[in-house]
Amino acid sequence: DWSSDVCSSDRVFDIKNGTIDGKRPNIAFSCNLELLAQKNPSCSLETYEHGFRCCEDKWYVSEPAERAQHKDSTANFGMKFTFYYEPATPETVTLRAPGCCDVTGNISHTGQIEYDIPQCKEGEECIHKAVTYQYIDLPHKGGGSGPFGPGREFHDGEEIDIVYAAGHLHLGAEGALGISLYKDATDELLCKSTPVFGEGTEPGNEKGYVVGMTPCIFGGKGMLAPPRLRRNDVVRIEAFYDSTQPHYGVMALWLMQVADVPKDLKQSVALQE
């Protein structure tokens, strides 16, 4: 199954009212110019095929005939989480998520989270590359309502340290290329994150599925110092998917934690020791 979330055949699309099954998508359609120029089907309700917008609460993603076969059966699923923590000290630096990054967005808006990967044509290289540019940590005033929120108020001269960064990709991600984050003005590679594919059958290691992403971690003992950027620096996001088969509703996000650099720089010393 090369799709992400599937719009089953009984979904009701009302183009005039902009709804699916009577509900407006919980995130508005807001692709960047690159995806709009490519006429990516995910960019509007009129061309939408599959994706998480067909996966609202209490909606089904399976076909009616399949649901009828299992109408009298119940499946139970469980999840296990392990949390690690250590007590805070006066030297502990507070982290937060920045207002970036989604390859479907651009300078003016956060993005729409998902997009489609069309199948490559005969003779083409079967690697789909998506590129965009965003401020690393500015409030978005031009639209979009992705996972990064409206952002924090910006004051000139403010800086941040990137402490943690990991990409978020779906099944079909190009294993060797993954997703990269650059400081666009200098072309400095800040982080490259590649998918980890499962090799077995046990939970968390399912063969062929993306079961993790390689992270970039900075500032710990024996680690590289965190990259320091101005909050209004522009970063470039490049994401790669295998397009041998089509993929629907995929994502290419950066999940990051940053530390605000104090004006007196006292806190930032602890990150770099």
Coordinates of C-alpha atoms in Angstrom, one line a residue:
D1 CA 0.0 0.0 0.0
W2 CA 1.8 3.1 -1.3
S3 CA -0.7 5.6 0.1
S4 CA -0.7 7.3 3.5
D5 CA -4.3 8.0 4.6
V6 CA -6.9 6.8 2.0
C7 CA -10.1 8.6 1.0
S8 CA -12.6 5.8 0.8
S9 CA -15.2 5.7 -2.0
D10 CA -18.0 6.8 0.4
R11 CA -16.4 10.1 1.3
V12 CA -18.6 13.0 0.2
F13 CA -16.7 15.9 -1.4
D14 CA -18.6 19.2 -1.6
I15 CA -16.4 21.5 -3.7
K16 CA -18.8 24.4 -3.5
N17 CA -18.9 24.4 0.3
G18 CA -15.3 23.3 0.7
T19 CA -16.1 20.3 2.8
I20 CA -15.5 16.5 3.1
D21 CA -18.4 14.7 4.7
G22 CA -19.8 18.1 5.8
K23 CA -16.6 19.2 7.5
R24 CA -14.1 21.7 6.4
P25 CA -10.5 20.3 6.4
N26 CA -8.9 21.0 9.8
I27 CA -6.0 22.5 8.0
A28 CA -6.7 24.8 5.0
F29 CA -5.2 24.0 1.6
S30 CA -2.1 26.3 1.3
C31 CA 0.7 24.9 -0.9
N32 CA 3.7 26.9 -1.9
L33 CA 4.3 28.1 -5.4
E34 CA 6.5 25.1 -6.4
L35 CA 3.7 22.6 -5.6
L36 CA 1.1 24.8 -7.2
A37 CA 3.1 25.1 -10.4
Q38 CA 3.4 21.3 -10.5
K39 CA -0.4 21.1 -10.0
N40 CA 0.1 18.8 -7.1
P41 CA -3.3 17.2 -6.4
S42 CA -3.0 17.8 -2.7
C43 CA -3.2 21.6 -3.1
S44 CA -6.9 21.9 -3.5
L45 CA -10.1 20.1 -2.7
E46 CA -11.0 19.9 -6.4
T47 CA -8.0 17.7 -7.1
Y48 CA -7.5 16.0 -3.7
E49 CA -7.2 12.2 -3.8
H50 CA -5.9 10.8 -0.6
G51 CA -4.4 12.1 2.7
F52 CA -5.0 12.9 6.3
R53 CA -7.9 15.3 5.5
C54 CA -9.9 12.1 5.0
C55 CA -9.0 10.9 8.5
E56 CA -11.1 13.1 10.8
D57 CA -12.3 11.8 14.1
K58 CA -14.7 8.8 13.8
W59 CA -14.2 8.6 10.0
Y60 CA -13.3 5.3 8.3
V61 CA -10.4 4.9 5.9
S62 CA -11.3 1.4 4.7
E63 CA -13.8 0.7 2.0
P64 CA -17.5 0.0 2.9
A65 CA -17.3 -3.7 1.7
E66 CA -14.3 -4.3 3.9
R67 CA -16.1 -2.7 6.9
A68 CA -19.1 -4.9 6.3
Q69 CA -17.0 -8.0 6.5
H70 CA -15.8 -7.0 10.0
K71 CA -18.9 -5.2 11.3
D72 CA -19.3 -7.6 14.2
S73 CA -15.6 -7.8 15.2
T74 CA -13.6 -5.6 17.4
A75 CA -9.8 -4.9 17.2
N76 CA -7.9 -3.7 20.2
F77 CA -4.6 -1.9 19.9
G78 CA -2.1 -0.8 22.6
M79 CA 0.9 1.5 22.6
K80 CA 3.8 1.6 25.0
F81 CA 5.7 4.7 25.8
T82 CA 9.0 5.1 27.7
F83 CA 9.9 8.5 29.1
Y84 CA 13.4 9.5 30.4
Y85 CA 14.0 12.6 32.4
E86 CA 16.6 14.2 34.7
P87 CA 16.1 16.8 37.3
A88 CA 16.6 20.4 36.2
T89 CA 19.5 22.4 37.6
P90 CA 20.3 26.1 37.5
E91 CA 22.4 25.3 34.4
T92 CA 19.5 23.7 32.6
V93 CA 18.6 25.5 29.4
T94 CA 14.9 25.8 28.4
L95 CA 14.1 24.5 24.9
R96 CA 11.1 25.1 22.7
A97 CA 10.0 24.4 19.1
P98 CA 10.7 27.1 16.5
G99 CA 8.2 28.3 13.9
C100 CA 9.6 26.1 11.1
C101 CA 9.8 23.9 8.9
D102 CA 7.4 22.3 6.4
V103 CA 8.5 21.8 2.7
T104 CA 4.9 22.6 1.6
G105 CA 5.2 26.1 3.0
N106 CA 7.3 29.1 2.2
I107 CA 8.4 32.5 3.5
S108 CA 4.9 33.7 4.1
H109 CA 3.0 30.7 5.5
T110 CA 3.8 27.6 7.5
G111 CA 2.5 25.1 4.9
Q112 CA -0.3 22.5 4.7
I113 CA 1.7 19.5 6.1
E114 CA 1.1 17.0 3.3
Y115 CA 1.6 16.7 -0.4
D116 CA 1.5 14.0 -3.1
I117 CA 4.4 12.2 -5.0
P118 CA 3.4 11.6 -8.6
Q119 CA 4.8 8.4 -10.2
C120 CA 7.8 9.0 -12.4
K121 CA 7.5 8.7 -16.1
E122 CA 9.5 6.2 -18.2
G123 CA 13.0 7.5 -18.7
E124 CA 12.9 9.9 -15.8
E125 CA 15.0 9.6 -12.6
C126 CA 12.5 8.2 -10.1
I127 CA 13.4 10.5 -7.2
H128 CA 11.0 13.4 -6.4
K129 CA 12.7 16.4 -4.9
A130 CA 10.8 19.2 -3.1
V131 CA 12.5 22.4 -2.1
T132 CA 11.3 25.5 -0.2
Y133 CA 12.6 28.4 1.9
Q134 CA 11.3 29.6 5.3
Y135 CA 12.4 31.8 8.2
I136 CA 13.8 29.6 11.0
D137 CA 11.7 31.2 13.7
L138 CA 9.4 34.1 12.7
P139 CA 5.6 34.4 13.2
H140 CA 3.8 33.6 10.0
K141 CA 1.4 36.4 9.0
G142 CA 0.5 35.3 5.5
G143 CA -1.6 32.2 6.2
G144 CA -1.1 28.5 6.8
S145 CA -1.9 26.7 10.0
G146 CA 0.6 23.9 10.2
P147 CA 2.0 22.2 13.3
F148 CA 4.3 25.1 14.3
G149 CA 1.6 27.5 15.4
P150 CA 1.7 31.3 14.9
G151 CA 5.2 31.7 16.3
R152 CA 6.7 34.0 18.9
E153 CA 6.8 37.8 18.7
F154 CA 10.1 38.8 17.0
H155 CA 12.5 41.5 18.1
D156 CA 15.5 42.5 15.9
G157 CA 18.8 40.8 16.8
E158 CA 17.3 37.8 18.6
E159 CA 19.2 34.5 18.1
I160 CA 18.5 30.9 18.7
D161 CA 20.7 27.7 19.1
I162 CA 19.5 24.6 17.3
V163 CA 19.9 21.8 19.9
Y164 CA 17.9 19.0 18.3
A165 CA 16.6 18.4 14.8
A166 CA 15.0 15.3 13.1
G167 CA 13.1 15.0 9.9
H168 CA 9.6 13.5 9.6
L169 CA 9.0 11.5 6.4
H170 CA 6.7 8.7 5.4
L171 CA 6.9 5.4 3.6
G172 CA 8.5 5.9 0.2
A173 CA 11.1 8.3 1.6
E174 CA 14.4 8.1 -0.4
G175 CA 16.7 6.2 2.1
A176 CA 20.0 7.8 1.2
L177 CA 18.9 11.4 0.7
G178 CA 16.1 11.8 3.2
I179 CA 15.6 15.5 4.2
S180 CA 18.1 18.3 4.6
L181 CA 18.2 21.7 6.3
Y182 CA 20.5 24.4 5.1
K183 CA 21.2 28.0 6.2
D184 CA 20.4 29.4 2.8
A185 CA 22.7 32.5 2.9
T186 CA 25.8 30.4 3.3
D187 CA 24.6 27.0 2.0
E188 CA 25.8 25.5 5.3
L189 CA 24.2 22.1 6.0
L190 CA 22.7 22.3 9.4
C191 CA 21.3 18.8 9.6
K192 CA 20.6 15.8 7.3
S193 CA 18.0 13.3 8.6
T194 CA 17.5 9.9 6.8
P195 CA 14.8 7.3 7.4
V196 CA 15.5 4.1 9.3
F197 CA 13.6 1.1 7.8
G198 CA 12.5 -1.9 9.8
E199 CA 14.0 -5.3 9.2
G200 CA 11.9 -7.6 11.3
T201 CA 8.4 -8.4 12.5
E202 CA 8.4 -7.2 16.1
P203 CA 6.7 -3.9 17.1
G204 CA 8.9 -0.9 16.2
N205 CA 10.9 -2.9 13.6
E206 CA 8.3 -3.7 10.9
K207 CA 10.1 -4.7 7.7
G208 CA 10.0 -2.1 5.0
Y209 CA 8.4 0.6 7.1
V210 CA 9.9 3.8 8.3
V211 CA 10.5 3.1 12.0
G212 CA 12.7 6.1 12.9
M213 CA 14.7 9.1 11.6
T214 CA 18.3 9.8 12.3
P215 CA 18.5 13.0 14.4
C216 CA 21.1 15.8 14.8
I217 CA 21.9 16.5 18.5
F218 CA 24.1 19.4 19.5
G219 CA 25.5 20.9 22.7
G220 CA 25.9 17.9 24.9
K221 CA 29.2 16.7 26.3
G222 CA 31.5 15.7 23.5
M223 CA 29.1 17.0 20.9
L224 CA 29.3 19.8 18.3
A225 CA 28.3 23.2 19.4
P226 CA 24.7 24.1 18.4
P227 CA 24.3 26.0 15.2
R228 CA 23.4 29.6 16.1
L229 CA 21.1 31.6 13.8
R230 CA 19.2 34.8 13.9
R231 CA 15.5 34.2 14.2
N232 CA 14.9 35.8 10.8
D233 CA 17.6 33.8 9.0
V234 CA 16.2 31.9 6.0
V235 CA 16.7 28.2 5.8
R236 CA 16.3 25.9 2.9
I237 CA 14.5 22.5 3.2
E238 CA 15.1 19.8 0.6
A239 CA 13.1 16.5 0.8
F240 CA 13.4 13.4 -1.3
Y241 CA 11.0 10.6 -2.1
D242 CA 11.2 7.5 -4.3
S243 CA 8.7 8.1 -7.1
T244 CA 8.8 4.6 -8.6
Q245 CA 5.2 4.3 -7.2
P246 CA 2.9 7.2 -6.4
H247 CA 2.5 8.3 -2.8
Y248 CA -0.4 10.3 -1.3
G249 CA -0.5 12.5 1.7
V250 CA 3.2 12.3 2.5
M251 CA 5.0 14.8 4.8
A252 CA 8.4 16.4 4.9
L253 CA 8.7 18.3 8.2
W254 CA 11.5 19.3 10.6
L255 CA 10.8 18.6 14.3
M256 CA 13.3 20.8 16.2
Q257 CA 14.1 22.1 19.7
V258 CA 15.9 25.4 20.0
A259 CA 17.2 27.5 22.9
D260 CA 16.8 31.3 22.9
V261 CA 20.2 33.0 23.2
P262 CA 20.1 35.4 26.1
K263 CA 21.6 38.8 25.5
D264 CA 24.2 38.2 28.2
L265 CA 25.0 34.8 26.6
K266 CA 25.4 33.2 30.0
Q267 CA 23.0 30.4 29.3
S268 CA 24.5 29.5 25.9
V269 CA 27.8 28.6 27.5
A270 CA 26.3 25.6 29.2
L271 CA 25.1 24.3 25.8
Q272 CA 28.6 24.5 24.3
E273 CA 30.6 22.9 27.1

